Short mmCIF file of C-alpha atoms in Angstrom, two decimals:
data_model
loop_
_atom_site.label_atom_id
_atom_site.label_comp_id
_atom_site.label_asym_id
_atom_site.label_seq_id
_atom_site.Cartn_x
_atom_site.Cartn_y
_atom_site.Cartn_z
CA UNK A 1249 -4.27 -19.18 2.43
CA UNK A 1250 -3.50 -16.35 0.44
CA UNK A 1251 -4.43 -13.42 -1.73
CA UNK A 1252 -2.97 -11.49 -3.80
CA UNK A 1253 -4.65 -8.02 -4.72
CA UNK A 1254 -3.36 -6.12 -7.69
CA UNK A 1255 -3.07 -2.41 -8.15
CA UNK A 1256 -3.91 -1.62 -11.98
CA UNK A 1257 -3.66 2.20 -11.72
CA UNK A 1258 -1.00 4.70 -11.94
CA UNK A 1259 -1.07 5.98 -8.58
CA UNK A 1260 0.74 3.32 -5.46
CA UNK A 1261 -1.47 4.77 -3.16
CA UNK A 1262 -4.73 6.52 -4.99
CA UNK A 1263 -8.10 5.54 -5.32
CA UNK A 1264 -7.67 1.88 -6.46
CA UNK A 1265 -5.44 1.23 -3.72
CA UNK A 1266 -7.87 2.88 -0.90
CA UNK A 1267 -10.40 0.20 -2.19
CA UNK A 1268 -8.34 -2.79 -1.83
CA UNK A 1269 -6.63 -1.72 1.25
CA UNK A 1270 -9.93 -2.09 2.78
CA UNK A 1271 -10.69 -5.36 1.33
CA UNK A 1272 -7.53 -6.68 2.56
CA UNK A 1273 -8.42 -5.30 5.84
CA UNK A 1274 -11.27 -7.92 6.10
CA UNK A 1275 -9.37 -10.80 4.12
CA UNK A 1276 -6.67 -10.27 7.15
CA UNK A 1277 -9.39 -10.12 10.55
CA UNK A 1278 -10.29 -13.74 8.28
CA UNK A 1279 -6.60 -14.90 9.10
CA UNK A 1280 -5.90 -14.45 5.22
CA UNK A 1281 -2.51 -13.57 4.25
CA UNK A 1282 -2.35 -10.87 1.50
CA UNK A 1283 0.16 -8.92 -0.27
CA UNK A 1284 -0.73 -5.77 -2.59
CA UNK A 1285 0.73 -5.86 -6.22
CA UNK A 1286 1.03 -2.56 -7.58
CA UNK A 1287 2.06 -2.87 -11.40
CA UNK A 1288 4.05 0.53 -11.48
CA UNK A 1289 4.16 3.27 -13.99
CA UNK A 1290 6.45 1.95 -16.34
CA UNK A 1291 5.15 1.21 -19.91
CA UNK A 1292 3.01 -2.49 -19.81
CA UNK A 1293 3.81 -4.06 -23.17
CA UNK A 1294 0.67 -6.09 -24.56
CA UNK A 1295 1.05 -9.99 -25.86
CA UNK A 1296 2.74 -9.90 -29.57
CA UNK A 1297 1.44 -14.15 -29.84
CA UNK A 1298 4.75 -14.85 -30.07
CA UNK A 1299 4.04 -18.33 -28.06
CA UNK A 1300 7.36 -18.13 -25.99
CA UNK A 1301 5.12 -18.89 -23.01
CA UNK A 1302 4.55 -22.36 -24.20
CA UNK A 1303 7.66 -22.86 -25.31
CA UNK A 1304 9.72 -21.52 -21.87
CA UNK A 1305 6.94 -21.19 -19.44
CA UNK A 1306 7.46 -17.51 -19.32
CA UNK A 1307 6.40 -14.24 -21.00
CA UNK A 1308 8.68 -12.95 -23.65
CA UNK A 1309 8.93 -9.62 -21.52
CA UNK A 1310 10.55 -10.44 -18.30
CA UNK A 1311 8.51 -7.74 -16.27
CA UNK A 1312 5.71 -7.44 -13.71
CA UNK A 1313 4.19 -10.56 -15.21
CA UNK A 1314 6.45 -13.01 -15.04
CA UNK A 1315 7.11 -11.97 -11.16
CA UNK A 1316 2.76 -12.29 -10.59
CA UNK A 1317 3.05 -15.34 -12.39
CA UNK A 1318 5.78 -16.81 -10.27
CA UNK A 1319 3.91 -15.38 -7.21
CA UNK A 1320 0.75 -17.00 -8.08
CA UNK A 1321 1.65 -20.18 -7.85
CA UNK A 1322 1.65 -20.40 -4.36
CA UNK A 1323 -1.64 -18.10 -3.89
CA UNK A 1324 -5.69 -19.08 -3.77
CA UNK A 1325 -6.99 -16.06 -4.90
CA UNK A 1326 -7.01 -12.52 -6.84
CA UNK A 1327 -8.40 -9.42 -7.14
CA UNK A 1328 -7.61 -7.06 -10.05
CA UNK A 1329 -8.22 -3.43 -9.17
CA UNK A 1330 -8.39 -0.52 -11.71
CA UNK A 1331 -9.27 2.58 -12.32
CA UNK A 1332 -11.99 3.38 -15.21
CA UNK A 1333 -10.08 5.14 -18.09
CA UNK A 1334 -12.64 5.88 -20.81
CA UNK A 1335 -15.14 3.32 -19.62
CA UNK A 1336 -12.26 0.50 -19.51
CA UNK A 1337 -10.04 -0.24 -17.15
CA UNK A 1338 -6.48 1.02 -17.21
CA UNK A 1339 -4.08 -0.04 -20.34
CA UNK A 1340 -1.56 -1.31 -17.78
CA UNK A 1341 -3.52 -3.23 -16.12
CA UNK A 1342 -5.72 -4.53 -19.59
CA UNK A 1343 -2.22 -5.49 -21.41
CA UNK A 1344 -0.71 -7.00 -17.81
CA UNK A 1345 -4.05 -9.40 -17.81
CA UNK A 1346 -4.22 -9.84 -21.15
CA UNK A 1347 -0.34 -11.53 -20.92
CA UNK A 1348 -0.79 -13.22 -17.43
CA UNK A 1349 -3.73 -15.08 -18.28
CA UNK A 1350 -1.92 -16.17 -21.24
CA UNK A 1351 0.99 -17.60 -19.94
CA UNK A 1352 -0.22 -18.60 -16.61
CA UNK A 1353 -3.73 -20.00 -17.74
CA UNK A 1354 -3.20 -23.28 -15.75
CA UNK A 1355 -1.98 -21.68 -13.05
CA UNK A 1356 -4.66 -18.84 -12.44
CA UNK A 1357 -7.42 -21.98 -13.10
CA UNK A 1358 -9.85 -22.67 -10.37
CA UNK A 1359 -8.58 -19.92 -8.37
CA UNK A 1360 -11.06 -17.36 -6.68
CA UNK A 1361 -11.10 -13.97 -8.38
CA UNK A 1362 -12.62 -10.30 -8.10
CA UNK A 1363 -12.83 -7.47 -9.90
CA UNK A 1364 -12.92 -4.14 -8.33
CA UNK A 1365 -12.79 -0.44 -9.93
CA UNK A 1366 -12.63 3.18 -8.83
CA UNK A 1367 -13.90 5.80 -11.09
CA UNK A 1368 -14.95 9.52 -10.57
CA UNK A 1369 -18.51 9.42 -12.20
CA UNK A 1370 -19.54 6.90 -14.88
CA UNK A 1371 -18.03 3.85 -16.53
CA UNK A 1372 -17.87 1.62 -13.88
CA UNK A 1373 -19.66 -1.25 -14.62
CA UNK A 1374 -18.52 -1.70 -18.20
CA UNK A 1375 -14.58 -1.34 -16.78
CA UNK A 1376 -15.83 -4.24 -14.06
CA UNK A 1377 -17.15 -6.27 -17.19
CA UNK A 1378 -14.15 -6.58 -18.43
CA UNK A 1379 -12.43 -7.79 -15.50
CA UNK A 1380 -14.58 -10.26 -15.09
CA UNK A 1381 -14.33 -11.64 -18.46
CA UNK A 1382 -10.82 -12.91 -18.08
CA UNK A 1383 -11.98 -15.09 -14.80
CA UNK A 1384 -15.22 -16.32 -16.41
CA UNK A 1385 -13.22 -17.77 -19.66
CA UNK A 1386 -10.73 -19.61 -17.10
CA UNK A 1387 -12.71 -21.76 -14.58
CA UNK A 1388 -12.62 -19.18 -11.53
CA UNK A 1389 -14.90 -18.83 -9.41
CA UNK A 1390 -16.09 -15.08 -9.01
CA UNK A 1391 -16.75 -13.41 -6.18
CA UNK A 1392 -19.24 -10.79 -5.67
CA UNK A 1393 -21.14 -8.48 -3.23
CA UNK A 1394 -23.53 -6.78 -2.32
CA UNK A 1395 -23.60 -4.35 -5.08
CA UNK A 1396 -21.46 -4.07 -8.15
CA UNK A 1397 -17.21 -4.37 -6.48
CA UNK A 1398 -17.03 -0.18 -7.39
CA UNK A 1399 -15.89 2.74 -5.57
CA UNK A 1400 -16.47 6.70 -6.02
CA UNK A 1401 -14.52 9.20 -5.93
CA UNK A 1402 -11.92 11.42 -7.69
CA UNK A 1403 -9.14 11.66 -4.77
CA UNK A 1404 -8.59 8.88 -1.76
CA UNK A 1405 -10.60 10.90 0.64
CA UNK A 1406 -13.32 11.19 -1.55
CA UNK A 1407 -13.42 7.65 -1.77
CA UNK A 1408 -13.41 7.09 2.25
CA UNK A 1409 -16.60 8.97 1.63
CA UNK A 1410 -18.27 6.56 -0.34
CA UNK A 1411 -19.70 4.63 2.66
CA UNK A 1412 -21.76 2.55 0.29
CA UNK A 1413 -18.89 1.81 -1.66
CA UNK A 1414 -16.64 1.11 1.04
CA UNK A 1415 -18.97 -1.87 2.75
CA UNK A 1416 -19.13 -3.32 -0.59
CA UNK A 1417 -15.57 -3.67 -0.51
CA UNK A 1418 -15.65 -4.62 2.97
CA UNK A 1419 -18.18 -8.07 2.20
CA UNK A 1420 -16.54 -8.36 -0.64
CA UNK A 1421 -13.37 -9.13 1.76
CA UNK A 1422 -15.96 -11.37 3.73
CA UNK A 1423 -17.49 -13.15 1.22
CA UNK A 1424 -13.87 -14.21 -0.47
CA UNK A 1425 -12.54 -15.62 2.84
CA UNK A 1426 -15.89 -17.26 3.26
CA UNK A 1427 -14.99 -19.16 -0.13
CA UNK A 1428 -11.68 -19.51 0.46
CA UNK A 1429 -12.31 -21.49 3.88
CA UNK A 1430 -15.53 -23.62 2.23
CA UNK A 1431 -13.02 -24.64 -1.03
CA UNK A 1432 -10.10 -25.53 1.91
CA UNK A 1433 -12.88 -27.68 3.87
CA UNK A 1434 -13.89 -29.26 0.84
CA UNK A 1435 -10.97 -30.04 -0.12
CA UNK A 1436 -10.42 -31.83 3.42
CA UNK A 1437 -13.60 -34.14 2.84
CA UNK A 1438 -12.10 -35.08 -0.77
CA UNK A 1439 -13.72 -32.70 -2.91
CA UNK A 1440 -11.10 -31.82 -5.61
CA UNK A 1441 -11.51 -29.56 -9.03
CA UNK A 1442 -13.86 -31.29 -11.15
CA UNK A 1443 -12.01 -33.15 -14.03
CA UNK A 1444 -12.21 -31.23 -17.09
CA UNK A 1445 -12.74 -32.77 -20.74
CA UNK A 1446 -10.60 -31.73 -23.38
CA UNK A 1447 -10.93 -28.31 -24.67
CA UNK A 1448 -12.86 -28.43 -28.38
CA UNK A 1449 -12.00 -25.20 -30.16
CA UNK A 1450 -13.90 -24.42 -33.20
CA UNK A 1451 -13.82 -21.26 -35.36
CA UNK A 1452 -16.86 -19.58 -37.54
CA UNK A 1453 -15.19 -19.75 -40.69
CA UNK A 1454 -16.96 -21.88 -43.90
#
């Protein structure tokens, strides 16, 4: 089994990372492989809707997206990291999940997923609502803790600090390779995805 756990912020090694470095940590004492997916500082173009993901199977912008994409096809779970910008997450990492859960919808499906942020003060929860929105529209199971996935801190040592926020990353490691083995058991015993009826879309206009 594996994980992938993505680095939305502009720093390789900064707050964001600190956090999921120690969720790895636990994902690998739970004989989970991992790999840590920073997404750079180069500019993250948004989706245009030009549909050449259902056309070609790829993103029109051959980038960090197309590589997750191709990476997450052979992985059972996420989690999407961020810093809070303004009460959001990062624009890199909004307009990199805004185009990988476009053109790899079916693959992301049924996957495990968690959000996790790092922020200075204030913001954190709305930033980690809006994580979580792109997993809850897409059949993924979430995976929480034992208080909201967040860590404090303005500087990585700061956040090493945050003993609070650090064991909530730590069970949040836990708890995801706790899932991860129960879905491979079941899975064993017969237990597939349940069968899904065909998406009705409807729009409020009269």
């Amino acid at each position: 089994m594996k994980v992938i756990l993505v680095n939305g912020g502009p720093h390789e090694r900064g707050c964001t990372y600190t956090a999921l470095k120690e969720i790895e940590q636990q994902l690998n004492k739970n004989d989970i492989k991992t790999e840590i997916f920073w997404l750079g500082v180069k500019p993250m173009a948004g989706c245009i809707g030009c549909k050449n993901c259902a056309k070609t199977g790829k993103c029109f912008n051959d980038d960090k997206v197309n590589e997750f994409i191709e990476k997450a096809k052979d992985t059972d779970g996420f989690v999407f990291g961020s810093p809070v910008h303004f009460a959001a997450i990062s624009g890199a990492l909004s307009s990199f999940m805004d185009r990988v859960f476009y053109a790899g919808k079916s693959i992301m499906q049924n996957k495990v997923a968690a959000g996790i942020v790092s922020c200075r003060r204030g913001g954190a929860t709305a930033a980690l609502d809006e994580i979580n929105k792109y997993f809850a529209i897409n059949n993924m199971p979430i995976v929480t803790s034992q208080y909201w996935n967040m860590v404090h801190g303005n500087i990585p040592e700061e956040v090493k600090k945050d003993e609070e926020g650090m064991q909530t990353m730590r069970t949040l490691g836990n708890n995801m390779a706790w899932i991860l083995k129960c879905i491979e058991e079941g899975k064993k015993k017969g237990i597939d995805v349940p069968e899904r009826e065909k998406a009705i879309k409807t729009n409020y206009i009269k």
